[in-house]
Coordinates of C-alpha atoms in Angstrom, one line a residue:
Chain A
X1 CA 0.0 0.0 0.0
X2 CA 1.1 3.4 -0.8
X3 CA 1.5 6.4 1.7
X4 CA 0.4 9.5 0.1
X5 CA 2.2 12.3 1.3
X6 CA 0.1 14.9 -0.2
X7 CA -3.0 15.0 -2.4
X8 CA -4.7 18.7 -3.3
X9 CA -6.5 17.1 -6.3
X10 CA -4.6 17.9 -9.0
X11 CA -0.8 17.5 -7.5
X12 CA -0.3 14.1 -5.5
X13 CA 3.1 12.9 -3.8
X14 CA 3.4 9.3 -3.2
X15 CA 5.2 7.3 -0.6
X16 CA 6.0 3.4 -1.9
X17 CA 7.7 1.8 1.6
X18 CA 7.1 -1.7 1.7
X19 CA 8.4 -3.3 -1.6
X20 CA 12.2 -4.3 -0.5
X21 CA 11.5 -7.8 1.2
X22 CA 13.6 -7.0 4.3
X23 CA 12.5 -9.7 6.4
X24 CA 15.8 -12.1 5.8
X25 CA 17.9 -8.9 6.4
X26 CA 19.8 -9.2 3.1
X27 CA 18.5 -6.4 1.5
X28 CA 18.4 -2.5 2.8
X29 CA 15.1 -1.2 2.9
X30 CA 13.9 1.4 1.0
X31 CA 11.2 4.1 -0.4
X32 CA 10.3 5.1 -3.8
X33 CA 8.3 7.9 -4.7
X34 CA 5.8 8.8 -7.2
X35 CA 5.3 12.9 -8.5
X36 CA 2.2 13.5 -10.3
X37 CA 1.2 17.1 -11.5
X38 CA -2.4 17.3 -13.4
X39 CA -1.7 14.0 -15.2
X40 CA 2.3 13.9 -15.2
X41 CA 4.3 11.6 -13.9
X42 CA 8.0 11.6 -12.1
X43 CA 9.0 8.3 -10.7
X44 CA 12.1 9.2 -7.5
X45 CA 14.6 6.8 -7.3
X46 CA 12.6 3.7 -8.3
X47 CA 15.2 1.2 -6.9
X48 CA 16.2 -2.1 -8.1
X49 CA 16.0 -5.0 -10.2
X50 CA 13.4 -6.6 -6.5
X51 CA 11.2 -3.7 -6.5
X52 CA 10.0 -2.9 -10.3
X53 CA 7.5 -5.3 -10.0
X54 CA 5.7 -4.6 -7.2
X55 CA 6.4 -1.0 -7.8
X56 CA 5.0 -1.0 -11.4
X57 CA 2.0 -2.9 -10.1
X58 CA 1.4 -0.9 -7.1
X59 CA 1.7 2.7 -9.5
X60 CA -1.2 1.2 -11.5
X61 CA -3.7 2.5 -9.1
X62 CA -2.6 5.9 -9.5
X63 CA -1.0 6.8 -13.0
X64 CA 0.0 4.6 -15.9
X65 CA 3.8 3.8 -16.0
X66 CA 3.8 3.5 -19.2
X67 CA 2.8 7.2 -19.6
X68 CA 5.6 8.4 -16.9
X69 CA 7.5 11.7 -17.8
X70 CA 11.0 11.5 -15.8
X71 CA 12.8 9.0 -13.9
X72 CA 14.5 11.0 -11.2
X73 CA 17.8 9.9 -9.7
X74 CA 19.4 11.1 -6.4
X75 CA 22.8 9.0 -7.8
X76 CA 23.7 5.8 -9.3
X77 CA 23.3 3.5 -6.6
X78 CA 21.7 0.0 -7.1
X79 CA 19.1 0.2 -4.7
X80 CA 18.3 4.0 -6.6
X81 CA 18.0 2.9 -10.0
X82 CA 19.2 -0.6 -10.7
X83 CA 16.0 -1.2 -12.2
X84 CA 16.3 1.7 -14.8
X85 CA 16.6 -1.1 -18.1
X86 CA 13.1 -2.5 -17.6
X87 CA 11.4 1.2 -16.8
X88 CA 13.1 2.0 -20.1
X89 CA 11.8 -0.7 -22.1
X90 CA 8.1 -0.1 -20.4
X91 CA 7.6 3.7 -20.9
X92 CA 9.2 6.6 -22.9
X93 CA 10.4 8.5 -20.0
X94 CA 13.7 10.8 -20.1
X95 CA 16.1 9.5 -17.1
X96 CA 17.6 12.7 -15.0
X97 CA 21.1 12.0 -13.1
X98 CA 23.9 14.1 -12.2
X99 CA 26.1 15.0 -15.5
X100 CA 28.7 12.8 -13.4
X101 CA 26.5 9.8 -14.2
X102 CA 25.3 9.9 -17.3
X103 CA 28.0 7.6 -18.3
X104 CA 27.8 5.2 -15.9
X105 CA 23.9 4.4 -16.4
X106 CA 24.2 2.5 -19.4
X107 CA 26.1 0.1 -17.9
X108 CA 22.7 -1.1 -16.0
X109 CA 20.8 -1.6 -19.6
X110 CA 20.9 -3.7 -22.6
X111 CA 23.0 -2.2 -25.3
X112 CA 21.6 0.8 -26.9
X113 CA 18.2 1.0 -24.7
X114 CA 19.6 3.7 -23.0
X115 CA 20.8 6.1 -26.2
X116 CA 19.8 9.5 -26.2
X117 CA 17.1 9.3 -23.2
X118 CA 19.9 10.1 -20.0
X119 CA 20.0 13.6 -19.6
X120 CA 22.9 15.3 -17.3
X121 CA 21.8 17.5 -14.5
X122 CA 24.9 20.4 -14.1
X123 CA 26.5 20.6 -10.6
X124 CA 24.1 24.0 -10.0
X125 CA 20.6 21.5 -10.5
X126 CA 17.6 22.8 -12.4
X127 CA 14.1 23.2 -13.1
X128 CA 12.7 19.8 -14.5
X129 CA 8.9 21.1 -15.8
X130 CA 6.5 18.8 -14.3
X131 CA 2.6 19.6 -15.3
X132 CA 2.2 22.9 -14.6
X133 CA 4.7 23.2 -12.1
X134 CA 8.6 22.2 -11.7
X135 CA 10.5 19.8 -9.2
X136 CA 13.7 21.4 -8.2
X137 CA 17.1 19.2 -8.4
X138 CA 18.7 20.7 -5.5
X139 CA 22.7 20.2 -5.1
X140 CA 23.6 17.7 -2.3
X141 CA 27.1 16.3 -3.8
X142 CA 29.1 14.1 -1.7
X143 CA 25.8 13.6 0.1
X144 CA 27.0 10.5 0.0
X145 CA 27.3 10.3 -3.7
X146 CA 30.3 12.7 -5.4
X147 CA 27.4 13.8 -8.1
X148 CA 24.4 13.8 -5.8
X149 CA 20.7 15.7 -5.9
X150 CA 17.5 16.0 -3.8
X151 CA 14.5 16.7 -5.3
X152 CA 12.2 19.3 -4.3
X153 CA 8.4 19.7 -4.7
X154 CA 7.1 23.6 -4.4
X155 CA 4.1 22.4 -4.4
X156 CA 3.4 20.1 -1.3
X157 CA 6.6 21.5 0.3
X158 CA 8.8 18.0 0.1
X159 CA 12.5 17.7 0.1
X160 CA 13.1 14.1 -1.1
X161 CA 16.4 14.2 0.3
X162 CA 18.1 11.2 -0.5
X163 CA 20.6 9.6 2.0
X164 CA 20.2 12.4 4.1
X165 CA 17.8 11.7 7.1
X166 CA 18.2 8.2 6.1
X167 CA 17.4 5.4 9.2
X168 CA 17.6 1.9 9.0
X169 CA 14.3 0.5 10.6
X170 CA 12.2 -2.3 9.3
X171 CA 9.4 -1.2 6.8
X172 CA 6.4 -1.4 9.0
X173 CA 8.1 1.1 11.4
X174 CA 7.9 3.5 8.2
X175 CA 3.8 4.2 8.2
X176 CA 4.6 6.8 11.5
X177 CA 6.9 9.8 10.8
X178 CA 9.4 10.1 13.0
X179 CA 7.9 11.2 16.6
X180 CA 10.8 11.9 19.1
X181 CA 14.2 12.9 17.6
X182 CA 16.6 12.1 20.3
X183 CA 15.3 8.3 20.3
X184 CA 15.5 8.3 16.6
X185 CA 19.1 9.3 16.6
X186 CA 20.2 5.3 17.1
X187 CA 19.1 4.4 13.6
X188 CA 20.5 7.2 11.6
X189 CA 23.8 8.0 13.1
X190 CA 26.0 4.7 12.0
X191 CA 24.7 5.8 8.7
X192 CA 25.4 9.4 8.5
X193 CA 28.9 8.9 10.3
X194 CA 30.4 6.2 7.4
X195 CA 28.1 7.3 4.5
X196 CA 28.1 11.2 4.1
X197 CA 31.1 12.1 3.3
X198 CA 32.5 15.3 5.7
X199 CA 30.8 17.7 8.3
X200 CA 32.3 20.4 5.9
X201 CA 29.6 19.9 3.0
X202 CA 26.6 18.6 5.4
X203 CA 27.0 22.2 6.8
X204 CA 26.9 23.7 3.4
X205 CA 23.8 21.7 2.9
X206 CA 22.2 22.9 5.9
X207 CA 22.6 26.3 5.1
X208 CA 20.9 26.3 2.1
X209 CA 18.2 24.3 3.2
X210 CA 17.6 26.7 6.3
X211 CA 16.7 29.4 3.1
X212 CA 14.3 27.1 1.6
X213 CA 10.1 26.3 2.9
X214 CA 10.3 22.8 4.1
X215 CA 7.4 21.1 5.5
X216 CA 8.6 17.6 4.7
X217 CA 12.0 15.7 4.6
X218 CA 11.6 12.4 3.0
X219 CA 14.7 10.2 2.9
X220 CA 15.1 6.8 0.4
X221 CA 15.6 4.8 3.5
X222 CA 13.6 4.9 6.9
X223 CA 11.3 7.5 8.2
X224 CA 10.0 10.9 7.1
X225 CA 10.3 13.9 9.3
X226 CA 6.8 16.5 9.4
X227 CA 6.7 19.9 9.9
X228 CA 9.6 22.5 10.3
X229 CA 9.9 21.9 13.9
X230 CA 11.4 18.2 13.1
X231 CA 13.2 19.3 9.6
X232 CA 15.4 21.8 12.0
X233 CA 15.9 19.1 14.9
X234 CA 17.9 17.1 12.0
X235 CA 19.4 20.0 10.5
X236 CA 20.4 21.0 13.9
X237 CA 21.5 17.3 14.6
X238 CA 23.3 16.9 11.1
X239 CA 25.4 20.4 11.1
X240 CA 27.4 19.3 14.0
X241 CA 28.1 15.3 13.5
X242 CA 31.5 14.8 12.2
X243 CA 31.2 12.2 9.1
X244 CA 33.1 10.4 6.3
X245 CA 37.1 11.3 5.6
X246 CA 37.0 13.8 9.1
X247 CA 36.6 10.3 10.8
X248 CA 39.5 8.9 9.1
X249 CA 43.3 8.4 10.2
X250 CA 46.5 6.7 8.5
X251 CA 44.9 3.7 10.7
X252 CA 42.4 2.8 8.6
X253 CA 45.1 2.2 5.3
X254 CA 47.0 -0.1 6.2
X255 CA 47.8 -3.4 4.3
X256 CA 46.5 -6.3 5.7
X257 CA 48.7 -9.2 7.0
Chain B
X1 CA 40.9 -10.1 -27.0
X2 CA 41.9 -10.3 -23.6
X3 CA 45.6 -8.3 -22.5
X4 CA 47.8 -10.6 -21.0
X5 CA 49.2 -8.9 -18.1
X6 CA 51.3 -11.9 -16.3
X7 CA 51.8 -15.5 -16.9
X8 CA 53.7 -17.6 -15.1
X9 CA 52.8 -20.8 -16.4
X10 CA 50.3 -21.6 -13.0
X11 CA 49.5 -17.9 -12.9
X12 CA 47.6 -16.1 -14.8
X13 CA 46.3 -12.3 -14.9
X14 CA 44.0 -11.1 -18.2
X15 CA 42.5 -7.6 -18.7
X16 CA 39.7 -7.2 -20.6
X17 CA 39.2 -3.5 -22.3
X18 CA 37.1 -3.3 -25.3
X19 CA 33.8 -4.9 -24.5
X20 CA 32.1 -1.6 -23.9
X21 CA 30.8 -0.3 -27.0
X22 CA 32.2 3.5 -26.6
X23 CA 32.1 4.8 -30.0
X24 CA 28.8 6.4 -29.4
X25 CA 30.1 8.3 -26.3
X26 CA 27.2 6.6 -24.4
X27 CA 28.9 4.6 -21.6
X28 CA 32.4 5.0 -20.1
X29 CA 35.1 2.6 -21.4
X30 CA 35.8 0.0 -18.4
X31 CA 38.6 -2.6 -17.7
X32 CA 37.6 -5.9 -16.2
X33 CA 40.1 -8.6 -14.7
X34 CA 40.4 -12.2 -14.3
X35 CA 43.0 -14.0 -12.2
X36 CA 43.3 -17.9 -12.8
X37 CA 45.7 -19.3 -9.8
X38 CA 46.4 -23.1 -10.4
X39 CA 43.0 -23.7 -12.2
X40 CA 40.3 -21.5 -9.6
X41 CA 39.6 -18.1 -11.1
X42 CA 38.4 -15.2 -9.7
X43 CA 37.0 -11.7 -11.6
X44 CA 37.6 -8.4 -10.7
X45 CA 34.9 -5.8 -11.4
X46 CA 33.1 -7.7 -14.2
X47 CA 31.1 -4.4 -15.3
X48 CA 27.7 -4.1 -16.0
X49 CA 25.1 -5.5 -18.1
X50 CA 26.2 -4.8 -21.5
X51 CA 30.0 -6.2 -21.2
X52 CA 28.2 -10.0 -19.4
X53 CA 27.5 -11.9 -22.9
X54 CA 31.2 -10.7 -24.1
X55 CA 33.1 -11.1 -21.0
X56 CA 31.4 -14.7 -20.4
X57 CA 32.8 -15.2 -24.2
X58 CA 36.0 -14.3 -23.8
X59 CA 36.7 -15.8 -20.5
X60 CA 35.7 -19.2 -21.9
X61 CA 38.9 -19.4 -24.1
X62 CA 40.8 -19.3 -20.4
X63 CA 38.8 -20.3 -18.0
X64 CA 35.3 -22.1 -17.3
X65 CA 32.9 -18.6 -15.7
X66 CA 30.8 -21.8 -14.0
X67 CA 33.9 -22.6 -11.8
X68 CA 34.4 -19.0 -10.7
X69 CA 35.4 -19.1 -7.4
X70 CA 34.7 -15.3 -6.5
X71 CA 33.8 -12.2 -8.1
X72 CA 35.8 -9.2 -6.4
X73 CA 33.8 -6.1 -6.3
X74 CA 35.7 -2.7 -5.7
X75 CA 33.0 -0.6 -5.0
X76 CA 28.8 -1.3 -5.9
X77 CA 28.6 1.0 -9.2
X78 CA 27.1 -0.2 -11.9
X79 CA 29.8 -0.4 -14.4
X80 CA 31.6 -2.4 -11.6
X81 CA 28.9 -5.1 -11.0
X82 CA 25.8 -4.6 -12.5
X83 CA 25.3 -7.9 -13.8
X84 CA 26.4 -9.5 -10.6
X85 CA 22.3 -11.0 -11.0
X86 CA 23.7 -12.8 -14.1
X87 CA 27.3 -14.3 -12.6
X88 CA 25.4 -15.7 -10.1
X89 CA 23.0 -17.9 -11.8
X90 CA 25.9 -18.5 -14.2
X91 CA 28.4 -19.9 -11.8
X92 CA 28.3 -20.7 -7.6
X93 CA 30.8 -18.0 -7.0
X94 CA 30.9 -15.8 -4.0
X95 CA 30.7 -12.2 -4.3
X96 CA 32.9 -10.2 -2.0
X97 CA 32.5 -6.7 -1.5
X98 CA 32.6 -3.8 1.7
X99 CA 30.5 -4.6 4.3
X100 CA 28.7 -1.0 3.7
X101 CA 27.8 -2.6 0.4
X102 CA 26.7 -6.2 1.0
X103 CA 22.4 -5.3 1.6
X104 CA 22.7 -2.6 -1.3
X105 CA 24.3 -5.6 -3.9
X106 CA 20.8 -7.8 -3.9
X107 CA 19.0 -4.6 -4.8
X108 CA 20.8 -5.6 -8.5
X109 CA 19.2 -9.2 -8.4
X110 CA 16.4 -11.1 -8.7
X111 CA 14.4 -11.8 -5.4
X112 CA 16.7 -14.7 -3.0
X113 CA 18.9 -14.8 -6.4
X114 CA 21.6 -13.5 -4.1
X115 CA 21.1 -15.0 -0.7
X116 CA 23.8 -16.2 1.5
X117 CA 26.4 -15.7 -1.4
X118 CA 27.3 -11.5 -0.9
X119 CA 29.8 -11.6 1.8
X120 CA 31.3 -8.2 3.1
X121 CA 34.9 -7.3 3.4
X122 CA 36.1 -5.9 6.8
X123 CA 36.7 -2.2 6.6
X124 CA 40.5 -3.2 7.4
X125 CA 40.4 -5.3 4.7
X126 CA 41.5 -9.6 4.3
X127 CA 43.4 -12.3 2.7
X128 CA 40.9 -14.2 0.2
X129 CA 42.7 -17.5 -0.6
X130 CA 42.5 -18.7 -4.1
X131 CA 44.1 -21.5 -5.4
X132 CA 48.0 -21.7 -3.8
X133 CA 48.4 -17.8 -2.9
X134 CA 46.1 -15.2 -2.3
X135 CA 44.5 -12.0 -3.1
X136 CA 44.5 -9.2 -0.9
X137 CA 41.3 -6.4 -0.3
X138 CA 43.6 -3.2 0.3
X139 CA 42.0 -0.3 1.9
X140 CA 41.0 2.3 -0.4
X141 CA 37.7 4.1 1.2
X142 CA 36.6 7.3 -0.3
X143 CA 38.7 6.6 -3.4
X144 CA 35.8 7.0 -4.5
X145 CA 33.2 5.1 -2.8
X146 CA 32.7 5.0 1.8
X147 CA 33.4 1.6 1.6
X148 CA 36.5 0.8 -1.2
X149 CA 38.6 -2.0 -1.9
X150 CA 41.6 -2.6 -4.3
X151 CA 43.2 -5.7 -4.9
X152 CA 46.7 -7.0 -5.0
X153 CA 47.8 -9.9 -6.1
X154 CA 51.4 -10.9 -4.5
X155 CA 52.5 -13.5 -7.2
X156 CA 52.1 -10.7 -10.3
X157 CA 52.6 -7.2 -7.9
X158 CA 49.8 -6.0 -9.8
X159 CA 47.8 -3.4 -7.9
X160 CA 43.9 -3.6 -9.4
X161 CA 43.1 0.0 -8.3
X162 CA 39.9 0.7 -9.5
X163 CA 39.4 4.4 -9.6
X164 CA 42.5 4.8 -8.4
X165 CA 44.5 6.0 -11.8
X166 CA 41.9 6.3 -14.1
X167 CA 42.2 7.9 -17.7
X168 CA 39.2 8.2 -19.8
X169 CA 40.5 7.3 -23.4
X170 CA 39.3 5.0 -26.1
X171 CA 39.5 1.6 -25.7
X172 CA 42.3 1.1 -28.5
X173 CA 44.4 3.8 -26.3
X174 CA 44.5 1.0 -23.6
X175 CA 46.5 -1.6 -25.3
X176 CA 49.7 0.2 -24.0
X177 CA 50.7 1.1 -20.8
X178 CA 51.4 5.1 -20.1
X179 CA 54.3 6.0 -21.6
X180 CA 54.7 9.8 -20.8
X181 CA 53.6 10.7 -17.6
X182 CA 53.6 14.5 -18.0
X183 CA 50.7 13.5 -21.1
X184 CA 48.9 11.2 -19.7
X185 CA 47.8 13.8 -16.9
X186 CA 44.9 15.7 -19.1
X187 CA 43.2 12.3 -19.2
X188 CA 43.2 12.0 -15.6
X189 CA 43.4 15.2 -14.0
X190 CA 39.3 16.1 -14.4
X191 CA 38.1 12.6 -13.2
X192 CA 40.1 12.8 -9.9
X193 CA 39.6 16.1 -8.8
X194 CA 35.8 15.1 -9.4
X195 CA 35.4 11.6 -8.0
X196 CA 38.4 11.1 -5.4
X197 CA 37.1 12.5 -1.9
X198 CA 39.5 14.6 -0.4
X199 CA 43.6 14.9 -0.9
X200 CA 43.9 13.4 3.2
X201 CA 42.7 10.1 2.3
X202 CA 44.6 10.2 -0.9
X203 CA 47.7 10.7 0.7
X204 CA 47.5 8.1 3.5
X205 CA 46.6 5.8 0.2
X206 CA 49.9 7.1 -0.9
X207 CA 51.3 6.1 2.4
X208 CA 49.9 2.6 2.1
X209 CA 50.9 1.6 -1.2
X210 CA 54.7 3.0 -0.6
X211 CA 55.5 0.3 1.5
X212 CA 54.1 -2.3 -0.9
X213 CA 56.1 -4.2 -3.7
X214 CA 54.0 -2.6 -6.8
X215 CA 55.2 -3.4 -10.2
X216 CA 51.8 -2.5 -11.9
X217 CA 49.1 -0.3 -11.1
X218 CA 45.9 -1.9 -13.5
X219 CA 42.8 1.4 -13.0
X220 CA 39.4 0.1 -13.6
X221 CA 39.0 2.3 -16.8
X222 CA 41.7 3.8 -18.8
X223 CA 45.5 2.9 -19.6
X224 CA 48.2 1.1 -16.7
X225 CA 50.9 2.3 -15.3
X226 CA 54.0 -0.3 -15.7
X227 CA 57.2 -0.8 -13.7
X228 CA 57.9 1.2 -10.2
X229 CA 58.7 4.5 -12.1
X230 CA 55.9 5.0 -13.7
X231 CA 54.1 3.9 -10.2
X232 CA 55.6 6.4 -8.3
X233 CA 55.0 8.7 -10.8
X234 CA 51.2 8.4 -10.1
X235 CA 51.8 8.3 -6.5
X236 CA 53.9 11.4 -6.3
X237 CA 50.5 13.2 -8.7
X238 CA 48.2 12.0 -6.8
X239 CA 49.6 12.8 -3.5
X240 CA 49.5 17.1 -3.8
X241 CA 46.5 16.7 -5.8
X242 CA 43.2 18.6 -3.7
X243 CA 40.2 16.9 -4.7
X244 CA 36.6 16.1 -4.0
X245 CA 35.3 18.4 -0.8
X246 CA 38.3 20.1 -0.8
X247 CA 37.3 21.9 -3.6
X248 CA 33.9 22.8 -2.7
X249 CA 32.3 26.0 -1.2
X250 CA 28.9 27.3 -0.2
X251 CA 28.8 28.4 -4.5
X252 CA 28.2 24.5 -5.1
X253 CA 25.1 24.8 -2.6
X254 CA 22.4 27.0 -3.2
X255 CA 19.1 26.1 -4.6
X256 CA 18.9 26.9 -8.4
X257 CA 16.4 29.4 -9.5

């Protein structure tokens, strides 16, 4: 069952939580998400080769895949967009990665399904027109990935942000936002320390996030946080947790015996 | 045709270059390695999904891909082991790769395809025995990926270095090794200021490998480096070179308009 995360009528954000089969622990969960504007489509970081079939069957009830605009990609990642060759083959949709993936994607497809429909997003991010309204790809390199976006809607006031605000919980713990910060703080902050990649750029992040109107952060993995009170309890939490290459010493490259 | 990089009679290391189709521009050219040790074999970054029907070709005329004994994974992007759900079904190898990697790799496979058979690498590396020597998972995190590994293989002193070294040249460019340094650096320079992290963890990399016996150092795409000179050629570059975070400011983060 999907979550819907917003719904005015004609604009509708969609939450897809429970299609990783995490019960043997093998595989990470994690969320896909489904744009539509007035009859348009954007699939977010539809995951991998495990999830496109309950994900295709699951979008049925709310737009036709075949008809889907954009695939949107935080980064290359296999539980991102593993899947990409078979959404390809079923729709006409344009693929949207950082320019520092574009030639790394076709390396998931059969040759030549991939010509000419992977388009480069520049370092700065864009406007992607969406309907009658545009999703924002908003700069969060090295966040973990080295060519790395976030997506945000104007309309319902989501940042799909990606790794960031990621937790590793089981899939059934994903229906509640999160409700108490400091308790959540176990599940994210293995993550955050090994994944993202230095305090220097989560800070960078932070600031521009602290200029933008947030009412939702939505992460790929784990739990969403509602309403700016619990967006700035992250930010706050994030800005100051040293992360990535600040955590490493001369200790950690050594040869093995 | 396969590049014979060592052969000792018992030993045997092959690089594979031109089974990415790169004339359109499409998909980055990538490398791909076998090592054959007294008749077990193990493959190195075996690429994505358009380089499996070739690679299982080619590797037939030296070794049978059902009797694969591992597939070594540097990192979990797709032009490293996107078609990892294929080598599986193929052959009953294992597939080692980081730790922080192991529950993202069965997002690339079939449902249960995968169970029990993705075992992670230590962040402080290991020995992996194979045949009558072994093959060692050097430390290479955030060169580029959190959780890295690079592989050396004692009997040849070949260093498999992934990104480490990279050039982005035509496949035919590959079939000799880097004659001028000084040259070879515009093929090079953009991709690691880009994808390597930061110049700390690329000097304690330098650190590392300076007290190893390196006689080759094999990147994942692009030409080798041949002989110690050359090696520490690339080492001496690579370790003044600021890259990654270093390079970014509060410019790289705002939210485009």
């Amino acid at each position: 069952m999907a979550i819907e995360l917003f719904n005015n009528g004609k604009h509708q954000c969609l939450m897809f939580n429970d299609l990783v089969d995490d019960s043997m622990g093998d595989a990470v969960q994690a969320n896909q998400f489904l744009i539509v504007d007035n009859g348009n489509g954007a699939l977010l970081d539809p995951g991998g080769n495990m999830t496109y079939n309950g994900l295709l069957m699951e979008m049925h009830n709310y737009f036709p895949p075949k008809r889907l605009a954009y695939i949107l990609a935080s980064h290359a990642d296999p539980d991102i967009i593993a899947s990409v060759n078979k959404w390809m083959i079923h729709s006409d949709c344009k693929v949207m990665i950082s320019k520092l993936w574009t030639r790394f994607v076709p390396h998931f497809c059969s040759i030549g399904n991939s010509a000419g429909r992977v388009d480069g997003i520049p370092d700065e991010g864009m406007n992607l027109p969406l309907g009658q309204t545009v999703v924002k790809a908003i700069p969060a390199h090295f966040m973990h990935s080295e060519g790395c976006f976030q997506f945000y809607d104007p309309v319902s006031k989501i940042l799909f942000s990606g790794d960031m605000g990621v937790s590793l919980v089981p899939h059934e713990a994903i229906e509640t936002p999160v409700e108490d910060f400091k308790s959540h703080i176990q599940f994210m902050e293995g993550f955050h320390r090994r994944y993202m990649i230095s305090n220097k750029v989560c800070r960078y992040w932070v600031n521009m996030v602290r200029t933008m109107d947030v009412e939702m952060l939505v992460p790929q993995h784990g739990r969403i946080f509602r309403g700016k009170k619990m967006v700035n309890e992250f930010l706050n939490w994030i800005e100051t947790l040293p992360c990535g290459v600040d955590l490493m010493t001369q200790e950690n490259y050594k040869v093995p015996n």
